[in-house]
Coordinates of N, CA and C in Angstrom, one line a residue:
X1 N -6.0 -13.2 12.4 CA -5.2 -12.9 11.3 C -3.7 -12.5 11.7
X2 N -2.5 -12.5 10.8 CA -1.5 -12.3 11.1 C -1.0 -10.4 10.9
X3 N -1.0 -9.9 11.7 CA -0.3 -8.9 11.6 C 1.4 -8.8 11.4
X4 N 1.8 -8.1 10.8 CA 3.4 -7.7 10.5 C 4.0 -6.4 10.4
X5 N 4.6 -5.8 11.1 CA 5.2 -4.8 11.0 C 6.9 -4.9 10.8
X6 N 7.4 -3.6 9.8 CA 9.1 -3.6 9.2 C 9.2 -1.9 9.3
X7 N 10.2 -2.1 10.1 CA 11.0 -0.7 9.9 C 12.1 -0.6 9.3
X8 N 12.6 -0.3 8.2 CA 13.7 -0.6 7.4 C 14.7 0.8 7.3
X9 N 16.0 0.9 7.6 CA 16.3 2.2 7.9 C 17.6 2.3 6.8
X10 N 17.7 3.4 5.8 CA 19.0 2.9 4.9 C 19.4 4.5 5.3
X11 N 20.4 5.2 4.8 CA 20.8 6.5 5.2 C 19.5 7.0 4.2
X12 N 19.0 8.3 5.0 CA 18.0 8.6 4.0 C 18.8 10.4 4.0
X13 N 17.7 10.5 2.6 CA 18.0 11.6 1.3 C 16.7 12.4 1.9
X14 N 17.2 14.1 1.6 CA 16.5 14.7 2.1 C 15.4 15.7 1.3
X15 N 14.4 16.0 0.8 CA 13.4 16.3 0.0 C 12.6 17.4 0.3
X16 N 12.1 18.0 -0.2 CA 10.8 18.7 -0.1 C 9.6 18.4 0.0
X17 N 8.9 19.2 1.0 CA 7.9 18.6 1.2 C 7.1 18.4 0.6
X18 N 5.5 17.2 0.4 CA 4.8 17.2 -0.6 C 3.3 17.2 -0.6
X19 N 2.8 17.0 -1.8 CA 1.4 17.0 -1.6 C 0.8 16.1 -2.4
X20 N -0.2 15.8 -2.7 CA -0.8 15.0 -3.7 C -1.4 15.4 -4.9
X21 N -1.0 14.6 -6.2 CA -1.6 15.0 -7.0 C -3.3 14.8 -7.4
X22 N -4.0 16.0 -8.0 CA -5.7 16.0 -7.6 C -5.8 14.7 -8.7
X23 N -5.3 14.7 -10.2 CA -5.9 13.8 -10.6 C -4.7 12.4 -11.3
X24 N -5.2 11.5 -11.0 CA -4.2 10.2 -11.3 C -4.3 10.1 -12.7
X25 N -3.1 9.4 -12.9 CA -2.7 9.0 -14.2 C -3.5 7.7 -14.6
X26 N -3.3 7.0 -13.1 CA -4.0 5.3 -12.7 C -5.4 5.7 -12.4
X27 N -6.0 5.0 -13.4 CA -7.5 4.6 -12.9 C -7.8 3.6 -12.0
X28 N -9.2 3.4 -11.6 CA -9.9 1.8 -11.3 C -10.3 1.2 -12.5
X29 N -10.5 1.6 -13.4 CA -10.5 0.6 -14.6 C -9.2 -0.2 -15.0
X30 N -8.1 0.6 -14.6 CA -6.8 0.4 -15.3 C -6.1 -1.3 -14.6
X31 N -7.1 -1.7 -13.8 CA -6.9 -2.5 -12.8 C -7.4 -3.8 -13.6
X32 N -8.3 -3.3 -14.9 CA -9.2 -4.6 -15.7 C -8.0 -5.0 -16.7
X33 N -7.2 -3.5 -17.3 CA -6.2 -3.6 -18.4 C -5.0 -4.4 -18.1
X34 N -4.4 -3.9 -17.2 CA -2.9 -4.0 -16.6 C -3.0 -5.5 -15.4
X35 N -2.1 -6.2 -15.7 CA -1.5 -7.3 -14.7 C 0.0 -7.4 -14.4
X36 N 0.0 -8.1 -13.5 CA 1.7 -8.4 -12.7 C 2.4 -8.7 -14.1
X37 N 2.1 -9.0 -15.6 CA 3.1 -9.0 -16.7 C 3.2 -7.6 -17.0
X38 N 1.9 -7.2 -17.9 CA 2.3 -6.1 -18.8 C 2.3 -4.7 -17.9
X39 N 2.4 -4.6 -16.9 CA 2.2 -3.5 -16.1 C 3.4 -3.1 -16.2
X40 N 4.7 -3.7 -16.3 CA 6.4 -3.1 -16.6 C 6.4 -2.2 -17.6
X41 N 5.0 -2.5 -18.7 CA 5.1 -1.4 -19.7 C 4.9 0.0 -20.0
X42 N 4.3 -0.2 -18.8 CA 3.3 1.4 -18.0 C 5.0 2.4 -18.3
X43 N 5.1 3.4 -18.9 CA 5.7 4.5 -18.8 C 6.2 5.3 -17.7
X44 N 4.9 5.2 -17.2 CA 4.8 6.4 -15.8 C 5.4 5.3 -14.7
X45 N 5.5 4.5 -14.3 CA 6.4 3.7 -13.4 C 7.6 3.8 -13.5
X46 N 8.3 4.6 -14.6 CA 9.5 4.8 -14.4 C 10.0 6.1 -14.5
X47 N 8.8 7.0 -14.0 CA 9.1 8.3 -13.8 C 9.9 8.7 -12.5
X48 N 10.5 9.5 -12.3 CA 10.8 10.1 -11.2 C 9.6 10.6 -10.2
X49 N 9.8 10.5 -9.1 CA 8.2 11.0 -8.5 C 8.4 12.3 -7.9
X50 N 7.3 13.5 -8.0 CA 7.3 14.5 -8.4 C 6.8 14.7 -6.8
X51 N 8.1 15.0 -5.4 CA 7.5 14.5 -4.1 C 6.8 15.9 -3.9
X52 N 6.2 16.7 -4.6 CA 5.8 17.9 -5.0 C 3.6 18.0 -5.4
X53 N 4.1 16.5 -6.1 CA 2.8 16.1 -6.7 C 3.1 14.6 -6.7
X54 N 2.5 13.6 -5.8 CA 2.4 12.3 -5.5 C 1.1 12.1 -6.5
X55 N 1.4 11.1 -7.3 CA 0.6 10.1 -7.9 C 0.4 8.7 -6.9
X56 N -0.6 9.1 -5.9 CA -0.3 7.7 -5.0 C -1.1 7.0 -5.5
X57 N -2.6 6.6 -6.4 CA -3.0 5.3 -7.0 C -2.0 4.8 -7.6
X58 N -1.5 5.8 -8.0 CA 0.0 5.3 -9.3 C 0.6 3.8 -8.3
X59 N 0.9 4.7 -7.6 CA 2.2 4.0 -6.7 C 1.7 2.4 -5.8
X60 N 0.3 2.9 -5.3 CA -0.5 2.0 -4.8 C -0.2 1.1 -6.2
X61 N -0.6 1.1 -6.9 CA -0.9 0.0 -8.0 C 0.5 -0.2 -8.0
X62 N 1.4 0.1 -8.5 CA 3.1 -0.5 -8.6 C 3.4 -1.5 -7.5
X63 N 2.8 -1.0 -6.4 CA 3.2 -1.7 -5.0 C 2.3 -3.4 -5.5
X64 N 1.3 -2.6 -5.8 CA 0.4 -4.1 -5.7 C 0.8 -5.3 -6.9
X65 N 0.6 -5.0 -8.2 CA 1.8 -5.6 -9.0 C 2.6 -6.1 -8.9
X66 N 3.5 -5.4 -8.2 CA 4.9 -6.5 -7.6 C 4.1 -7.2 -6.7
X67 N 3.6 -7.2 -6.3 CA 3.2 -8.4 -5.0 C 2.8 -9.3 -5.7
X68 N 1.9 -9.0 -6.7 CA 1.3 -10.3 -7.4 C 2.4 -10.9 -8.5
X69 N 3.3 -10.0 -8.7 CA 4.5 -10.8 -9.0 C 5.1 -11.6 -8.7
X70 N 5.3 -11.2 -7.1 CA 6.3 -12.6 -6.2 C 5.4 -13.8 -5.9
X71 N 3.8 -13.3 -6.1 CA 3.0 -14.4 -6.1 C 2.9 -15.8 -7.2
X72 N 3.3 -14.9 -8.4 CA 3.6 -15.5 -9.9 C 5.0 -16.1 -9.7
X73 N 5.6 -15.6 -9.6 CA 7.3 -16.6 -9.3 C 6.8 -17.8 -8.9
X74 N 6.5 -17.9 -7.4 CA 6.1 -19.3 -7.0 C 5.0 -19.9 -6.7
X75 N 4.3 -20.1 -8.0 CA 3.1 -20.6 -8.5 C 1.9 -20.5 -7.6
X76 N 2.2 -19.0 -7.1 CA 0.7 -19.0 -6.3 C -0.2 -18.0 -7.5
X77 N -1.9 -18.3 -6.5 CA -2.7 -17.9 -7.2 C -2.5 -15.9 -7.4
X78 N -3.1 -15.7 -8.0 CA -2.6 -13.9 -8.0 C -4.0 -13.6 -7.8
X79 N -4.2 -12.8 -6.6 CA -5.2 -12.4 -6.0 C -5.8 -10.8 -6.8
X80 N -6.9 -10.3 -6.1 CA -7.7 -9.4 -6.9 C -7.4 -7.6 -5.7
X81 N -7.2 -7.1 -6.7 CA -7.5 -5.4 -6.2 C -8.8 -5.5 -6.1
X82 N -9.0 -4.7 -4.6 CA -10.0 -4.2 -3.7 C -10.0 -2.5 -3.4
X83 N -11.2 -2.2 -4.0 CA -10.9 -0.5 -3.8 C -11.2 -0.4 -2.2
X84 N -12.1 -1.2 -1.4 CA -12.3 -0.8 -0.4 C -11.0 -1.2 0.8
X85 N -10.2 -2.4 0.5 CA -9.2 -2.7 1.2 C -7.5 -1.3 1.1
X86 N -8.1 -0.9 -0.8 CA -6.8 0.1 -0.7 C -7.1 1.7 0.3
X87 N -8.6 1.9 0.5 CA -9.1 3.1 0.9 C -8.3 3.0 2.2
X88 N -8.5 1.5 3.4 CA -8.6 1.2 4.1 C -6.9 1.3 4.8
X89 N -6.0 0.6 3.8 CA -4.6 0.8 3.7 C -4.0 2.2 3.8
X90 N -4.8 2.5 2.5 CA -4.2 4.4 2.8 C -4.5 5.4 4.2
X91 N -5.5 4.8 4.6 CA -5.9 5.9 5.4 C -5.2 5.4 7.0
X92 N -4.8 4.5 6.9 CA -4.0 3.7 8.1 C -2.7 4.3 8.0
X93 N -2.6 4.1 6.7 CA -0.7 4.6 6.4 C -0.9 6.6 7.0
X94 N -1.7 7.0 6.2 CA -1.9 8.4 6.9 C -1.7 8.6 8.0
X95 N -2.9 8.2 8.7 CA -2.5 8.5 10.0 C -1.8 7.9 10.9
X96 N -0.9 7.0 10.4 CA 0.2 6.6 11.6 C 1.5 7.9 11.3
X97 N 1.5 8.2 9.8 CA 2.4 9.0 9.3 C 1.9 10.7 10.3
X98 N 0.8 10.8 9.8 CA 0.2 12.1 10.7 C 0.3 12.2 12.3
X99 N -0.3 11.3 12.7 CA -0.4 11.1 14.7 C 1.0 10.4 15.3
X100 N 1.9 10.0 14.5 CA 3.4 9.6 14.4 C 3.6 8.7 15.6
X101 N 2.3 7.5 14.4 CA 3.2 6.2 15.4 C 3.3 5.2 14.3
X102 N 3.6 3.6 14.5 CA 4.0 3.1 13.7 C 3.1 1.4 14.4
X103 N 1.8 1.0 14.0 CA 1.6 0.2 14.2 C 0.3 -0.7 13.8
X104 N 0.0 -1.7 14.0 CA -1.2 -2.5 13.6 C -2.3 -2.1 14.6
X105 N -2.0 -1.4 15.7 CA -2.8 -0.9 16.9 C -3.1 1.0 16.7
X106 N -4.5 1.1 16.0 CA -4.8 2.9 15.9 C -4.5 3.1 17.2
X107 N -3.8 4.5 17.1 CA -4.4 5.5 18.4 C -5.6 5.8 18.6
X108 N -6.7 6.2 17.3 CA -7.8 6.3 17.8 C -8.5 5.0 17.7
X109 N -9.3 5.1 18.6 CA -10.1 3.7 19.4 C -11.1 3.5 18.4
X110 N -11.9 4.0 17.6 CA -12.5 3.2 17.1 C -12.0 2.4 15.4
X111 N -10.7 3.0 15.6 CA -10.1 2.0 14.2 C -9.1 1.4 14.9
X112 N -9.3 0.7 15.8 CA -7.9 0.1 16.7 C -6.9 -1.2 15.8
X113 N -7.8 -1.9 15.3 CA -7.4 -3.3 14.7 C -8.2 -2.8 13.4
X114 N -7.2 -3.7 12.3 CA -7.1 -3.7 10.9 C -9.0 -4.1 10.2
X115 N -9.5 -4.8 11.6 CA -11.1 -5.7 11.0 C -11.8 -4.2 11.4
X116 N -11.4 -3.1 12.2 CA -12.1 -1.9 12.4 C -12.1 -1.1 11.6
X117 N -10.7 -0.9 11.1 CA -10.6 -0.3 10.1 C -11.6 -0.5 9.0
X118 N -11.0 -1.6 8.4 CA -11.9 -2.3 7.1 C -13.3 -2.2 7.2
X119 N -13.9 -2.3 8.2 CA -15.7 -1.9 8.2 C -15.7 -0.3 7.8
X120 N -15.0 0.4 8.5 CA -15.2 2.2 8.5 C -15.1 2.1 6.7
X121 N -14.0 1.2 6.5 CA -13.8 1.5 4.8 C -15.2 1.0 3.9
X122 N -15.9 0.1 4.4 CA -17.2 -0.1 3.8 C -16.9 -1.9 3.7
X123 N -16.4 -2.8 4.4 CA -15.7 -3.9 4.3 C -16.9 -4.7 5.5
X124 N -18.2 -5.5 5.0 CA -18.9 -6.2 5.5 C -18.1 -7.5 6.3
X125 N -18.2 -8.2 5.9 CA -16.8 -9.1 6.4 C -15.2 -9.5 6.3
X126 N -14.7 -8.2 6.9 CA -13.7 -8.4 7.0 C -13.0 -9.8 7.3
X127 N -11.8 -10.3 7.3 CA -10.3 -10.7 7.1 C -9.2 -10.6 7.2
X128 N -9.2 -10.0 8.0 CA -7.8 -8.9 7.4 C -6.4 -9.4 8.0
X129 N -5.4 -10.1 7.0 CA -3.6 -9.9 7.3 C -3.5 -8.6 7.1
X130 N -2.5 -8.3 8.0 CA -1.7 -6.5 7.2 C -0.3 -7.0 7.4
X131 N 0.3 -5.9 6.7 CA 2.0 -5.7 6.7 C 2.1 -4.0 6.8
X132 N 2.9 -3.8 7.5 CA 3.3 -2.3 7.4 C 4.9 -2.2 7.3
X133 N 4.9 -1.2 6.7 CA 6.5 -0.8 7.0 C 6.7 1.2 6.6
X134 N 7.6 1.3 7.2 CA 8.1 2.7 7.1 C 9.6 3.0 6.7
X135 N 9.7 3.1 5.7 CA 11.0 4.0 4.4 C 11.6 5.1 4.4
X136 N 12.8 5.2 4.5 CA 13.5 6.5 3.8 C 13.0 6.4 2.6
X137 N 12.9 7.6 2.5 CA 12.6 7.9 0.8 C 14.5 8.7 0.4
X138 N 14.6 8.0 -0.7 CA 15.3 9.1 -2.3 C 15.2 9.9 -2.8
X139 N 15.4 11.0 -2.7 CA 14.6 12.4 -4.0 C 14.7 11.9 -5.4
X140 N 15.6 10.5 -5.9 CA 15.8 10.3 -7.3 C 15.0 9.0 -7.2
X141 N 14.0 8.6 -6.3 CA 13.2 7.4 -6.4 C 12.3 7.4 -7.9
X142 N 12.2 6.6 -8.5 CA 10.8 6.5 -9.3 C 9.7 5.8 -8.4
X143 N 8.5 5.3 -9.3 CA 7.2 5.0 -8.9 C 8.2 3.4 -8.5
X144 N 8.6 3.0 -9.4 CA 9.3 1.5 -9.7 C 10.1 1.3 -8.5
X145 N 11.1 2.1 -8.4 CA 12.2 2.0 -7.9 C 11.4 2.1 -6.2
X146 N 10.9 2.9 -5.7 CA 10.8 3.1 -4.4 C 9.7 2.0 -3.9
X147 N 8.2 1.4 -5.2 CA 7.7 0.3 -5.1 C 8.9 -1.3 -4.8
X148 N 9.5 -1.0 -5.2 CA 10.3 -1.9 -5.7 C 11.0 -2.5 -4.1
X149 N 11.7 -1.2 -3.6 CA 12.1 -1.4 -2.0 C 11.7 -2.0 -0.9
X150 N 10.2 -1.3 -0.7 CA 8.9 -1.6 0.1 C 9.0 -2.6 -0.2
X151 N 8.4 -3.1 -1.4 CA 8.6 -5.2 -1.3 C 9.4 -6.0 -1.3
X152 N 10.8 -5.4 -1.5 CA 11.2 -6.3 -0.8 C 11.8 -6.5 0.1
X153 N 11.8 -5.2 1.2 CA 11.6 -5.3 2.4 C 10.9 -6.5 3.0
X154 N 9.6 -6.4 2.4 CA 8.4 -7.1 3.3 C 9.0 -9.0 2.8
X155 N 9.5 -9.0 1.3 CA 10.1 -10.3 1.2 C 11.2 -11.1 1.8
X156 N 11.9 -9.9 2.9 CA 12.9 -10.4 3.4 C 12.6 -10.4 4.7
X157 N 11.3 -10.4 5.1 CA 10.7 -10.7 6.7 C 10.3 -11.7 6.4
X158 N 10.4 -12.5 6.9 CA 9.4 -13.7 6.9 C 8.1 -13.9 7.6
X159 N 7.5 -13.1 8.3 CA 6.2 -12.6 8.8 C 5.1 -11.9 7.5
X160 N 6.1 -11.0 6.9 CA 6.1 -10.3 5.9 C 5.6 -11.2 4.4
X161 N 6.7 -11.8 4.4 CA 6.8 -12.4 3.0 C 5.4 -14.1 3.2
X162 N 5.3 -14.1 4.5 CA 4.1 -15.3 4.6 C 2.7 -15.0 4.3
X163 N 2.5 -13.9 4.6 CA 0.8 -13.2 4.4 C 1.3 -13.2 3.2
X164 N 2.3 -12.1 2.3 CA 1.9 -12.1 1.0 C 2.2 -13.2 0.0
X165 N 2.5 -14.5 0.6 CA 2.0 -15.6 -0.3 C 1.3 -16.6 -0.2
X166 N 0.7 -16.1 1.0 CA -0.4 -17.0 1.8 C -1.4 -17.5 1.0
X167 N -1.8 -18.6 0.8 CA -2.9 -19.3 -0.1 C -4.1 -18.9 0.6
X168 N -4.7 -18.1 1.5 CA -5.5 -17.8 2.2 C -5.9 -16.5 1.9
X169 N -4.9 -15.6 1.0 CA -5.3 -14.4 0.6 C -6.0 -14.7 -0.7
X170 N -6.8 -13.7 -1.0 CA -7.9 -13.2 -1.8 C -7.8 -12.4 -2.9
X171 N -7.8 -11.4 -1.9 CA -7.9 -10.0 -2.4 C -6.9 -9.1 -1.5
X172 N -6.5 -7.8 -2.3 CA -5.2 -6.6 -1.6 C -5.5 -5.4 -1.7
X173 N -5.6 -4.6 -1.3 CA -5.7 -3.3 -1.4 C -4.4 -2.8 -0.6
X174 N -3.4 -1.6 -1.4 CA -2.3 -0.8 -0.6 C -2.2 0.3 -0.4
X175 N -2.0 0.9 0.5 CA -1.5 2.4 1.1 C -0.7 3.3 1.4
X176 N -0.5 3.8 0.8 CA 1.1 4.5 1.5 C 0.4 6.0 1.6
X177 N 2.1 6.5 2.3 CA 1.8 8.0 2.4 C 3.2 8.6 2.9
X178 N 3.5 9.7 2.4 CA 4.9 9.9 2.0 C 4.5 11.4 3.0
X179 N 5.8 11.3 4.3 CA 5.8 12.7 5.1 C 7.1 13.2 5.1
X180 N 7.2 14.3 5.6 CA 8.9 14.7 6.2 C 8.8 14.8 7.6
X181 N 9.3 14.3 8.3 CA 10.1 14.1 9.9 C 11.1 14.8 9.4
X182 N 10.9 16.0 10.7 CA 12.3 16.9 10.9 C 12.8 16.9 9.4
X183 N 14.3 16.6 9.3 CA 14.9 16.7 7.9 C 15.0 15.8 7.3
X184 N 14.0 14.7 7.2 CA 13.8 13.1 6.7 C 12.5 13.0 5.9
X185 N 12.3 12.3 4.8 CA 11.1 12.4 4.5 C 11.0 10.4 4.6
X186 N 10.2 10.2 4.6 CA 9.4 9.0 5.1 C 8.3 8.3 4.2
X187 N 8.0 7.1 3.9 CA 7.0 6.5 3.3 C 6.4 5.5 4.2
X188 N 5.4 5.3 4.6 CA 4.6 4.8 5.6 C 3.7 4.2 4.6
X189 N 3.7 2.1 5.0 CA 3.1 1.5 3.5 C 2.2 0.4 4.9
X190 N 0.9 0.3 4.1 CA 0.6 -0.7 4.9 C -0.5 -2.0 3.4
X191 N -0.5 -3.2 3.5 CA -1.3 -4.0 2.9 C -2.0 -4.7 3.4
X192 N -3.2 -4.2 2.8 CA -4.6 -5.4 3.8 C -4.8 -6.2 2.8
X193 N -4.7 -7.7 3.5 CA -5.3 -8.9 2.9 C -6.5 -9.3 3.2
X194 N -7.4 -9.4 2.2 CA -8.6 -9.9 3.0 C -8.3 -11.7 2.5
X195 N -8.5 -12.9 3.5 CA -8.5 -14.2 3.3 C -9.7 -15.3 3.8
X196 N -9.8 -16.0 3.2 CA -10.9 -16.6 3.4 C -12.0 -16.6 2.5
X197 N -12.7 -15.4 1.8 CA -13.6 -15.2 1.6 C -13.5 -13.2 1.2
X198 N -14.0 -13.6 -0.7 CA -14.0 -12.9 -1.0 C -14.9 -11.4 -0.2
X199 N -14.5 -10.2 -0.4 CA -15.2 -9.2 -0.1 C -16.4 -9.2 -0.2
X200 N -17.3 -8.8 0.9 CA -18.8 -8.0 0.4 C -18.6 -6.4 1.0
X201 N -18.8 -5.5 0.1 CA -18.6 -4.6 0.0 C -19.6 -3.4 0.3
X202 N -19.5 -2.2 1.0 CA -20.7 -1.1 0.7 C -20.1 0.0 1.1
X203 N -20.5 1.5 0.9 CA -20.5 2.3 0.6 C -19.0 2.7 1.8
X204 N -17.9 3.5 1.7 CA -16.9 3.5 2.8 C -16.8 4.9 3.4
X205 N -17.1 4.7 4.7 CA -17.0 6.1 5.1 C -16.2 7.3 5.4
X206 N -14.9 6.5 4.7 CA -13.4 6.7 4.5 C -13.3 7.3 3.5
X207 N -12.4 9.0 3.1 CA -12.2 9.1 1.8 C -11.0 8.1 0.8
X208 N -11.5 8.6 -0.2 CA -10.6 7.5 -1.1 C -9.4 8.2 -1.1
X209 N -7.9 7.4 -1.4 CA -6.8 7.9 -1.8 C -6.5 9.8 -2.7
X210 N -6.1 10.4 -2.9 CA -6.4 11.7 -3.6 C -5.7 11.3 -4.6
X211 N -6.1 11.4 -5.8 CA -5.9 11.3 -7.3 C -6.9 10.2 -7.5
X212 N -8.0 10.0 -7.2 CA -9.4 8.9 -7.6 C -9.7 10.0 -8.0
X213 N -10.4 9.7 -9.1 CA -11.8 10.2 -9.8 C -13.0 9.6 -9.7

C-alpha cells in the first residue's frame, strides 16, 4: 500500500491547552443522515473550536466529507466511513502527537505499519493507504476552516492527493489529535484507506475517539 506523509508549516498561533470533549455532537448514525452535499449544512462546522473542549468525531467527520468531496469533483466513486479504520487513525495520530514522532513507522513494535495497527483496531483484513500530516493550528480555526487546511494540504501532494482518489479505495476512517509543543499547538491527522476489499470487522482493542457514545 502507499504510505504518505506532509508536514505543512505556516506561522503558527499560540493556544491553550486542550482536552476533549466527553460527549459529541456527531454521532455514528449521523454518518447514515449527512453526505459530502448536505453536510455544509451542519451548523456546528462552522463553530469556532473550543481548543478547551475538542469535538473530535466532529472534526473527524468534516475531515472525511471533504475528502469525499474532492472525490465528487472528479467523478470518482465516494467511499464509506469505517468506525474501525477511524479508531485506528486516531489512535496513530495520538500517539505520534504523544511519543513525538511523525510517521507511517510506530515506535512501538507491535503497531509498526498501518496493517498492524488496523488489526489492534479490530480490522480482519486489512488494506491499508495512509496519509498523515501535522498542522499549526489558529486559535480562530473552526471545525470547517482547520478541516478545510488538512485537505488541502494532502491535495497539493501528489502522493497525498493519489490515495485519496484512488479507485482502489473503499472505505476511510480519520484521526487527528490536537497537542501544544513548547508554545505551538499542533494537529497531527492521519487517513486509513482500506482498498481492495471491503472491511470485515470485530471487536477493536483500541479505545474509540473521546466524544463516541
Amino acid at each position: 500500500m502507499k504510505k504518505v506523509l506532509i508536514v505543512f508549516f505556516t506561522w503558527p498561533i499560540l493556544f491553550i491547552g486542550q482536552t476533549p470533549t466527553k460527549n459529541s455532537c456527531w454521532k455514528k448514525e449521523s454518518y447514515e443522515k449527512y453526505n459530502h452535499v448536505n453536510f455544509s449544512n451542519l451548523e456546528e462546522i462552522n463553530q469556532t473550536i473550543n481548543f478547551n473542549k475538542i469535538d473530535y468525531p466532529l472534526l473527524h467527520a468534516t475531515i472525511f466529507f471533504l475528502t469525499n468531496k474532492e472525490r465528487a469533483k472528479r467523478k470518482k466513486k465516494i467511499i464509506f466511513w469505517n468506525k474501525n479504520l477511524e479508531i485506528a487513525a486516531f489512535n496513530h495520530s495520538k500517539m505520534m502527537a504523544e511519543l513525538n514522532f511523525f510517521s507511517h513507522s510506530s515506535k512501538i513494535k507491535k503497531r509498526k505499519e498501518p496493517e498492524d495497527r488496523a488489526k489492534i483496531a479490530g480490522i480482519i483484513n486489512p488494506f491499508i493507504a495512509e496519509n498523515i500530516a501535522k498542522t499549526p493550528v489558529n486559535s480562530q480555526d473552526t471545525y470547517l476552516s482547520l478541516s478545510k487546511k488538512i485537505v488541502t494540504q494532502w491535495m497539493n501532494s501528489p502522493g497525498h492527493k493519489s490515495n485519496i482518489l484512488s479507485k482502489d479505495a473503499l472505505e476511510l476512517g480519520v484521526g487527528v489529535f490536537i497537542i501544544k509543543e513548547k508554545e505551538f499547538s499542533y494537529v497531527y491527522s492521519t487517513q486509513n484507506f482500506q482498498w481492495f476489499y471491503l472491511t470485515k470487522n470485530t471487536v477493536s482493542k483500541d479505545s474509540s475517539p473521546p466524544g463516541w457514545k
